Short mmCIF file of C-alpha atoms in Angstrom, two decimals:
data_model
loop_
_atom_site.label_atom_id
_atom_site.label_comp_id
_atom_site.label_asym_id
_atom_site.label_seq_id
_atom_site.Cartn_x
_atom_site.Cartn_y
_atom_site.Cartn_z
CA UNK A 1 67.91 75.41 59.79
CA UNK A 2 67.39 73.40 63.03
CA UNK A 3 69.33 75.89 64.34
CA UNK A 4 66.84 78.67 62.72
CA UNK A 5 63.97 76.34 63.85
CA UNK A 6 65.44 76.72 67.61
CA UNK A 7 65.11 80.35 67.38
CA UNK A 8 61.58 80.67 66.86
CA UNK A 9 60.76 78.07 69.51
CA UNK A 10 59.82 79.38 73.16
CA UNK A 11 57.68 78.01 76.49
CA UNK A 12 54.82 79.43 78.31
CA UNK A 13 55.02 78.61 82.29
CA UNK A 14 51.72 76.52 82.93
CA UNK A 15 50.17 78.39 86.60
CA UNK A 16 49.51 75.32 88.73
CA UNK A 17 46.17 75.31 90.57
CA UNK A 18 47.69 75.82 94.06
CA UNK A 19 48.99 79.51 92.76
CA UNK A 20 44.63 80.42 92.87
CA UNK A 21 44.09 80.03 96.39
CA UNK A 22 46.76 80.65 99.31
CA UNK A 23 48.33 77.32 100.44
CA UNK A 24 47.77 75.70 103.67
CA UNK A 25 50.70 74.60 105.18
CA UNK A 26 51.24 72.37 108.09
CA UNK A 27 54.53 73.63 109.97
CA UNK A 28 56.67 71.09 111.63
CA UNK A 29 59.80 72.01 113.88
CA UNK A 30 62.63 70.41 113.28
CA UNK A 31 64.84 70.11 116.55
CA UNK A 32 68.20 69.72 116.30
CA UNK A 33 69.70 68.46 119.65
CA UNK A 34 73.04 69.61 120.12
CA UNK A 35 72.49 72.68 118.73
CA UNK A 36 70.93 74.57 121.55
CA UNK A 37 73.86 76.86 122.01
CA UNK A 38 73.95 78.17 118.93
CA UNK A 39 73.63 81.79 117.48
CA UNK A 40 70.46 81.87 115.86
CA UNK A 41 70.53 84.19 113.22
CA UNK A 42 74.49 84.08 113.19
CA UNK A 43 74.63 82.67 109.92
CA UNK A 44 73.00 84.61 106.78
CA UNK A 45 72.34 82.66 103.75
CA UNK A 46 70.61 83.56 100.11
CA UNK A 47 67.31 82.21 100.05
CA UNK A 48 67.01 79.35 97.32
CA UNK A 49 64.77 76.99 95.30
CA UNK A 50 64.26 74.08 93.57
CA UNK A 51 62.01 70.85 92.02
CA UNK A 52 61.98 67.32 91.23
CA UNK A 53 59.60 65.15 89.17
CA UNK A 54 58.97 61.59 89.34
CA UNK A 55 60.38 59.14 86.73
CA UNK A 56 57.14 58.05 85.38
CA UNK A 57 56.02 61.39 85.19
CA UNK A 58 55.46 60.98 81.83
CA UNK A 59 53.51 57.46 81.30
CA UNK A 60 49.57 57.97 80.75
CA UNK A 61 48.43 55.49 83.10
CA UNK A 62 50.91 55.86 86.30
CA UNK A 63 50.21 57.23 89.60
CA UNK A 64 52.88 59.90 89.30
CA UNK A 65 51.71 61.14 85.69
CA UNK A 66 52.42 65.18 85.56
CA UNK A 67 53.41 65.26 89.44
CA UNK A 68 55.91 66.72 90.92
CA UNK A 69 57.65 68.31 93.78
CA UNK A 70 59.22 71.47 94.36
CA UNK A 71 60.77 73.66 97.38
CA UNK A 72 62.34 76.84 98.65
CA UNK A 73 64.66 77.23 101.19
CA UNK A 74 65.25 81.11 103.42
CA UNK A 75 66.90 80.94 106.71
CA UNK A 76 65.56 78.23 109.22
CA UNK A 77 62.80 77.61 106.96
CA UNK A 78 62.24 74.74 103.93
CA UNK A 79 59.06 74.60 102.59
CA UNK A 80 57.94 72.00 100.64
CA UNK A 81 54.50 71.30 98.58
CA UNK A 82 53.75 68.23 96.29
CA UNK A 83 51.90 69.27 92.90
CA UNK A 84 49.81 67.32 90.43
CA UNK A 85 48.51 68.99 86.81
CA UNK A 86 45.76 66.11 86.40
CA UNK A 87 44.49 65.72 90.49
CA UNK A 88 43.96 67.61 94.01
CA UNK A 89 46.46 66.34 96.09
CA UNK A 90 45.60 66.71 100.08
CA UNK A 91 47.76 67.89 102.53
CA UNK A 92 50.75 68.62 100.26
CA UNK A 93 52.47 71.31 101.17
CA UNK A 94 54.60 71.61 104.81
CA UNK A 95 56.82 73.80 106.19
CA UNK A 96 59.88 72.57 108.40
CA UNK A 97 61.72 74.92 110.71
CA UNK A 98 64.82 73.57 111.76
CA UNK A 99 65.63 74.94 115.16
CA UNK A 100 68.83 77.04 115.57
CA UNK A 101 69.99 76.51 112.44
CA UNK A 102 70.17 77.32 108.49
CA UNK A 103 69.46 75.60 105.39
CA UNK A 104 72.27 75.38 102.86
CA UNK A 105 71.12 77.28 99.52
CA UNK A 106 70.46 74.52 97.07
CA UNK A 107 70.67 71.63 100.31
CA UNK A 108 67.88 69.79 99.58
CA UNK A 109 68.20 66.65 96.93
CA UNK A 110 65.19 64.24 96.51
CA UNK A 111 65.71 60.73 95.04
CA UNK A 112 63.05 57.91 94.71
CA UNK A 113 63.20 54.05 95.22
CA UNK A 114 60.60 51.01 94.21
CA UNK A 115 59.02 52.33 98.01
CA UNK A 116 60.00 55.55 98.88
CA UNK A 117 60.48 58.90 98.36
CA UNK A 118 63.74 59.82 100.29
CA UNK A 119 64.28 63.79 101.03
CA UNK A 120 68.11 64.64 101.88
CA UNK A 121 68.30 68.08 103.80
CA UNK A 122 71.70 69.71 104.80
CA UNK A 123 71.67 72.59 107.25
CA UNK A 124 75.03 74.71 108.23
CA UNK A 125 75.21 72.22 111.49
CA UNK A 126 73.09 69.20 110.90
CA UNK A 127 72.27 66.76 108.40
CA UNK A 128 68.88 65.07 107.76
CA UNK A 129 67.22 62.13 105.80
CA UNK A 130 63.40 62.21 105.14
CA UNK A 131 61.75 58.88 104.15
CA UNK A 132 58.17 59.56 102.46
CA UNK A 133 56.24 56.35 100.71
CA UNK A 134 56.40 56.48 97.62
CA UNK A 135 52.89 57.49 95.67
CA UNK A 136 52.87 53.66 94.03
CA UNK A 137 52.54 52.71 97.61
CA UNK A 138 49.93 54.80 98.55
CA UNK A 139 47.76 53.86 95.86
CA UNK A 140 47.88 50.46 93.45
CA UNK A 141 45.31 51.07 90.75
CA UNK A 142 46.38 51.65 87.34
CA UNK A 143 43.59 53.78 86.61
CA UNK A 144 42.85 57.34 88.48
CA UNK A 145 39.54 57.99 88.44
CA UNK A 146 39.27 60.26 91.48
CA UNK A 147 39.91 64.00 91.72
CA UNK A 148 41.82 63.85 94.97
CA UNK A 149 44.47 62.46 96.51
CA UNK A 150 46.52 62.25 99.67
CA UNK A 151 49.96 63.49 98.97
CA UNK A 152 53.58 61.66 99.76
CA UNK A 153 53.44 64.61 102.68
CA UNK A 154 50.29 63.49 104.46
CA UNK A 155 51.44 61.39 107.40
CA UNK A 156 54.95 63.48 107.93
CA UNK A 157 53.69 64.25 111.54
CA UNK A 158 54.48 60.90 112.31
CA UNK A 159 58.25 60.85 111.92
CA UNK A 160 60.50 61.56 114.15
CA UNK A 161 63.09 64.33 112.92
CA UNK A 162 65.67 63.39 115.62
CA UNK A 163 65.66 59.32 115.14
CA UNK A 164 69.83 59.29 115.00
CA UNK A 165 69.30 56.97 112.50
CA UNK A 166 68.19 59.78 109.89
CA UNK A 167 69.44 62.54 111.67
CA UNK A 168 73.42 63.74 112.70
CA UNK A 169 75.50 66.67 113.59
CA UNK A 170 78.26 67.65 110.83
CA UNK A 171 81.37 67.23 113.45
CA UNK A 172 83.28 69.93 114.87
CA UNK A 173 86.42 68.68 112.54
CA UNK A 174 88.93 70.56 111.51
CA UNK A 175 89.26 71.71 108.22
CA UNK A 176 85.62 71.97 107.26
CA UNK A 177 84.69 75.08 105.40
CA UNK A 178 82.52 77.53 107.69
CA UNK A 179 80.97 79.71 105.38
CA UNK A 180 81.05 77.75 102.49
CA UNK A 181 77.10 77.26 101.04
CA UNK A 182 78.32 74.94 98.41
CA UNK A 183 76.79 71.03 99.09
CA UNK A 184 75.82 67.83 97.26
CA UNK A 185 73.75 64.64 98.48
CA UNK A 186 72.84 61.16 97.17
CA UNK A 187 71.96 57.76 97.55
CA UNK A 188 74.37 54.59 97.24
CA UNK A 189 73.52 51.47 95.46
CA UNK A 190 73.41 50.11 99.37
CA UNK A 191 70.70 52.43 100.06
CA UNK A 192 73.38 54.80 102.18
CA UNK A 193 73.24 58.70 102.37
CA UNK A 194 75.52 60.46 101.85
CA UNK A 195 76.60 64.38 101.99
CA UNK A 196 79.82 66.20 100.82
CA UNK A 197 80.55 69.37 102.00
CA UNK A 198 84.16 71.58 101.30
CA UNK A 199 86.92 71.51 103.80
CA UNK A 200 88.60 74.85 103.95
CA UNK A 201 92.28 73.15 102.91
CA UNK A 202 90.24 72.36 99.52
CA UNK A 203 89.10 68.57 99.77
CA UNK A 204 86.20 67.26 100.37
CA UNK A 205 84.38 65.98 103.17
CA UNK A 206 82.10 63.27 102.96
CA UNK A 207 79.28 62.03 105.78
CA UNK A 208 77.80 59.15 105.62
CA UNK A 209 74.38 57.56 107.13
CA UNK A 210 73.59 53.86 107.32
CA UNK A 211 70.83 52.37 104.83
CA UNK A 212 67.71 53.32 106.97
CA UNK A 213 66.65 49.67 107.99
CA UNK A 214 70.07 48.39 108.61
CA UNK A 215 72.16 49.13 111.76
CA UNK A 216 75.08 50.95 111.54
CA UNK A 217 77.56 53.61 112.44
CA UNK A 218 78.05 56.96 110.89
CA UNK A 219 80.84 57.77 109.34
CA UNK A 220 83.34 60.32 107.92
CA UNK A 221 85.65 60.89 105.39
CA UNK A 222 87.55 63.34 103.89
CA UNK A 223 88.99 63.43 100.87
CA UNK A 224 92.62 65.63 100.83
CA UNK A 225 95.84 66.16 98.94
CA UNK A 226 98.73 63.92 99.69
CA UNK A 227 102.37 64.85 99.84
CA UNK A 228 103.75 66.72 96.32
CA UNK A 229 105.09 63.52 94.95
CA UNK A 230 101.91 61.76 95.12
CA UNK A 231 100.15 64.54 93.55
CA UNK A 232 102.73 64.40 90.51
CA UNK A 233 102.65 60.98 90.26
CA UNK A 234 98.37 59.52 91.07
CA UNK A 235 96.81 62.72 91.64
CA UNK A 236 95.01 63.27 94.64
CA UNK A 237 94.87 60.62 97.09
CA UNK A 238 93.51 60.22 100.87
CA UNK A 239 96.15 60.22 103.61
CA UNK A 240 96.72 60.91 107.40
CA UNK A 241 99.09 63.53 106.37
CA UNK A 242 98.20 66.30 105.40
CA UNK A 243 99.84 67.81 101.92
CA UNK A 244 100.13 71.55 101.12
CA UNK A 245 96.91 73.00 99.93
CA UNK A 246 96.30 75.91 99.33
CA UNK A 247 92.87 78.05 100.36
CA UNK A 248 92.19 78.56 96.79
CA UNK A 249 91.83 74.74 96.16
CA UNK A 250 88.20 75.36 97.91
CA UNK A 251 85.21 74.06 96.53
CA UNK A 252 82.62 76.67 95.31
CA UNK A 253 80.30 74.78 94.08
CA UNK A 254 79.91 70.50 94.19
CA UNK A 255 77.77 68.10 91.99
CA UNK A 256 77.61 64.57 92.37
CA UNK A 257 77.18 61.41 89.41
CA UNK A 258 76.37 57.82 90.51
CA UNK A 259 77.77 55.24 88.63
CA UNK A 260 77.38 51.42 89.80
CA UNK A 261 79.07 51.37 92.90
CA UNK A 262 81.03 54.19 93.27
CA UNK A 263 80.20 58.30 93.15
CA UNK A 264 81.79 60.61 91.09
CA UNK A 265 82.08 63.94 92.82
CA UNK A 266 82.59 67.29 90.86
CA UNK A 267 83.87 70.32 92.37
CA UNK A 268 84.39 73.66 91.12
CA UNK A 269 86.65 75.58 92.99
CA UNK A 270 88.50 79.03 93.92
CA UNK A 271 91.19 78.15 91.89
CA UNK A 272 89.23 77.75 88.66
CA UNK A 273 89.61 74.54 88.23
CA UNK A 274 87.55 71.82 88.13
CA UNK A 275 88.02 68.15 90.25
CA UNK A 276 86.39 64.79 89.73
CA UNK A 277 87.43 62.83 92.66
CA UNK A 278 86.04 58.69 92.91
CA UNK A 279 84.29 58.07 96.16
CA UNK A 280 85.08 54.52 96.07
CA UNK A 281 88.96 55.05 95.26
CA UNK A 282 89.23 58.05 97.42
CA UNK A 283 91.13 59.67 94.60
CA UNK A 284 90.96 62.97 92.07
CA UNK A 285 90.57 61.58 89.09
CA UNK A 286 91.01 64.45 87.23
CA UNK A 287 92.04 68.01 87.18
CA UNK A 288 90.75 70.90 84.40
CA UNK A 289 91.51 74.69 84.15
CA UNK A 290 88.21 76.24 83.33
CA UNK A 291 90.46 79.37 82.03
CA UNK A 292 91.98 77.33 79.81
CA UNK A 293 88.17 78.18 77.83
CA UNK A 294 88.10 81.57 78.98
CA UNK A 295 89.21 84.02 76.27
CA UNK A 296 90.17 86.84 78.85
CA UNK A 297 91.68 85.06 81.64
CA UNK A 298 94.97 86.92 82.87
CA UNK A 299 92.51 89.04 86.01
CA UNK A 300 90.82 86.10 86.58
CA UNK A 301 94.09 84.08 87.17
CA UNK A 302 95.25 86.89 89.78
CA UNK A 303 92.35 86.64 91.69
CA UNK A 304 89.88 83.78 93.63
CA UNK A 305 86.82 82.65 91.79
CA UNK A 306 83.49 83.75 93.13
CA UNK A 307 80.12 82.91 91.54
CA UNK A 308 81.28 80.09 90.00
CA UNK A 309 78.47 77.51 89.34
CA UNK A 310 78.22 73.73 88.06
CA UNK A 311 75.91 71.68 86.93
CA UNK A 312 75.46 68.10 85.63
CA UNK A 313 72.89 66.10 83.42
CA UNK A 314 73.02 62.47 82.31
CA UNK A 315 71.65 60.84 79.25
CA UNK A 316 71.91 57.14 78.49
CA UNK A 317 72.47 57.80 74.75
CA UNK A 318 75.27 60.33 75.13
CA UNK A 319 76.51 59.98 78.73
CA UNK A 320 77.64 62.64 80.97
CA UNK A 321 77.42 66.40 80.82
CA UNK A 322 78.81 69.40 82.55
CA UNK A 323 77.66 72.80 82.82
CA UNK A 324 80.12 75.04 84.15
CA UNK A 325 79.01 79.10 84.70
CA UNK A 326 82.57 81.31 84.80
CA UNK A 327 81.47 84.56 86.86
CA UNK A 328 83.77 87.48 86.15
CA UNK A 329 83.42 91.07 86.95
CA UNK A 330 80.27 92.65 84.20
CA UNK A 331 80.09 89.50 82.15
CA UNK A 332 79.79 85.89 82.73
CA UNK A 333 80.54 82.47 80.53
CA UNK A 334 79.18 78.57 80.33
CA UNK A 335 81.14 75.93 79.28
CA UNK A 336 79.87 72.93 77.81
CA UNK A 337 81.05 69.53 78.31
CA UNK A 338 81.13 65.87 78.00
CA UNK A 339 82.70 63.60 80.49
CA UNK A 340 84.97 60.77 78.59
CA UNK A 341 86.88 57.93 80.04
CA UNK A 342 89.45 56.17 78.45
CA UNK A 343 91.19 53.33 79.51
CA UNK A 344 93.22 52.84 83.28
CA UNK A 345 91.02 54.72 85.41
CA UNK A 346 91.77 58.23 82.78
CA UNK A 347 89.29 60.73 82.17
CA UNK A 348 89.03 64.09 80.21
CA UNK A 349 86.60 67.06 79.30
CA UNK A 350 85.65 67.49 75.35
CA UNK A 351 84.46 70.94 74.96
CA UNK A 352 80.98 70.83 73.38
CA UNK A 353 80.65 74.76 73.22
CA UNK A 354 80.84 78.47 75.09
CA UNK A 355 78.24 80.70 75.47
CA UNK A 356 78.93 84.12 76.31
CA UNK A 357 76.47 86.57 79.23
CA UNK A 358 76.64 89.99 79.54
CA UNK A 359 73.34 91.92 80.21
CA UNK A 360 71.83 90.03 83.62
CA UNK A 361 72.44 88.66 86.64
CA UNK A 362 72.32 84.56 86.76
CA UNK A 363 70.67 83.93 89.79
CA UNK A 364 70.58 80.07 88.81
CA UNK A 365 70.67 77.51 86.30
CA UNK A 366 69.57 74.06 85.11
CA UNK A 367 71.14 71.57 82.42
CA UNK A 368 69.99 68.85 79.97
CA UNK A 369 71.39 67.21 77.57
CA UNK A 370 70.51 69.60 75.69
CA UNK A 371 69.86 72.93 76.76
CA UNK A 372 70.81 75.71 79.43
CA UNK A 373 68.09 76.63 81.11
CA UNK A 374 68.89 79.75 83.31
CA UNK A 375 67.04 82.46 85.87
CA UNK A 376 68.09 86.09 85.95
CA UNK A 377 68.02 89.23 87.14
CA UNK A 378 67.47 92.20 84.97
CA UNK A 379 68.52 95.69 84.30
CA UNK A 380 65.38 96.61 86.22
CA UNK A 381 65.84 93.26 88.42
CA UNK A 382 63.10 91.49 87.58
CA UNK A 383 63.23 88.03 87.07
CA UNK A 384 63.70 86.95 83.91
CA UNK A 385 63.70 83.03 82.45
CA UNK A 386 65.61 81.79 79.10
CA UNK A 387 67.06 79.16 77.52
CA UNK A 388 69.17 78.01 75.01
CA UNK A 389 70.25 75.00 72.64
CA UNK A 390 73.95 74.99 73.39
CA UNK A 391 75.24 72.94 70.72
CA UNK A 392 73.10 73.57 67.84
CA UNK A 393 72.63 77.25 68.54
CA UNK A 394 75.68 79.28 66.61
CA UNK A 395 73.82 82.60 66.91
CA UNK A 396 74.06 82.25 70.73
CA UNK A 397 70.53 83.35 70.69
CA UNK A 398 68.23 82.54 74.10
CA UNK A 399 64.72 81.77 73.79
CA UNK A 400 62.49 83.62 76.32
CA UNK A 401 60.49 81.58 78.58
CA UNK A 402 56.94 83.63 79.31
CA UNK A 403 56.35 83.58 83.08
CA UNK A 404 52.88 84.24 84.14
CA UNK A 405 52.28 86.74 86.78
CA UNK A 406 52.50 86.38 90.68
CA UNK A 407 48.58 86.39 91.93
CA UNK A 408 47.53 89.93 93.63
CA UNK A 409 47.72 89.55 97.43
CA UNK A 410 44.64 91.68 97.63
CA UNK A 411 41.70 90.77 95.11
CA UNK A 412 39.30 93.94 94.21
CA UNK A 413 35.50 92.78 93.54
CA UNK A 414 33.59 95.18 91.66
CA UNK A 415 29.91 95.60 92.30
CA UNK A 416 29.22 93.58 89.05
CA UNK A 417 31.13 90.45 90.17
CA UNK A 418 30.61 87.53 92.27
CA UNK A 419 32.83 87.03 94.85
CA UNK A 420 32.95 83.21 94.19
#
């Protein structure tokens, strides 16, 4: 009955107030020192978008109730918007243009601390940390009675985007994969900002900015394979001696899960394998072949993976879930796993379910501890959003999400209508 009930459920998109009138974007140029000689427009990336909701967005008397941030990237431009379903936020839309750089697709990561909202951004040449006041520090009343409130972006004009504490050129070190768009970023428990990028050699390049309020040096670490013997005995370990690494080991999609005093970096690679690294130990803790879960895998094993995607979801009660999308010509497959830890710092994957798709083209997806939410293009190139419960849906039936149509660019006003 639970599965049958899930099939009848659907969602309807709520139109935000901003969709009913043109947004006013305040525009700022992020001057990237040292990139003036770059060839503008040489790198073409696809557009991307994402969102973030506050931890207390579901609490009735929280200043962040029903409040969220969303963004989209295109070329050298990042548009950031803060929205509320309850009140009007002032100065809530900004447009950042990164001079001589292109924003990586998905290269925007938002975190909140007690005092700040921190936005980590990656371009093809730079990394940035944007420090903004947390709404709870801007407004301390327990009961919101005003209909208007300042957004966290109100004072963004005071930010020095070239402050070396919060901005860094990606070093021109050998091995960084120049054409890859994969990335991930996170805040450590000590307040450091870390940015991970794939290496052409198959490892992972991690750049670390010190905490914003503590002087320190920028550091760089490459997680890479050691000798074949060490790999057989202990997994992948960092070493000054580069080992034999096939280009097919290159990560296609990266994700990170933070644990106490460490971060697990997950890499879904061209050889169809999932690798899990410990940043603290700088060691690969697990390698899993995703083709073991694909029914028709002979053709895939002979070719490098393209279009594979990786997403994570954490539940305090159930632990860490991994959502893997395996792309193949004319078909695709979602594999859902749960991370299992055993004694001796050993990890494995518990396969929860597999879901097959063949009708639409996947653009992106998000994972929760119960559902997959996916954005598709159908045969008519129309945008479609669907979701599915990955554990209690034997029939594999996706549920629709009814989207509101975008407002018309020109509004026709009849003679009997008031323009207001």
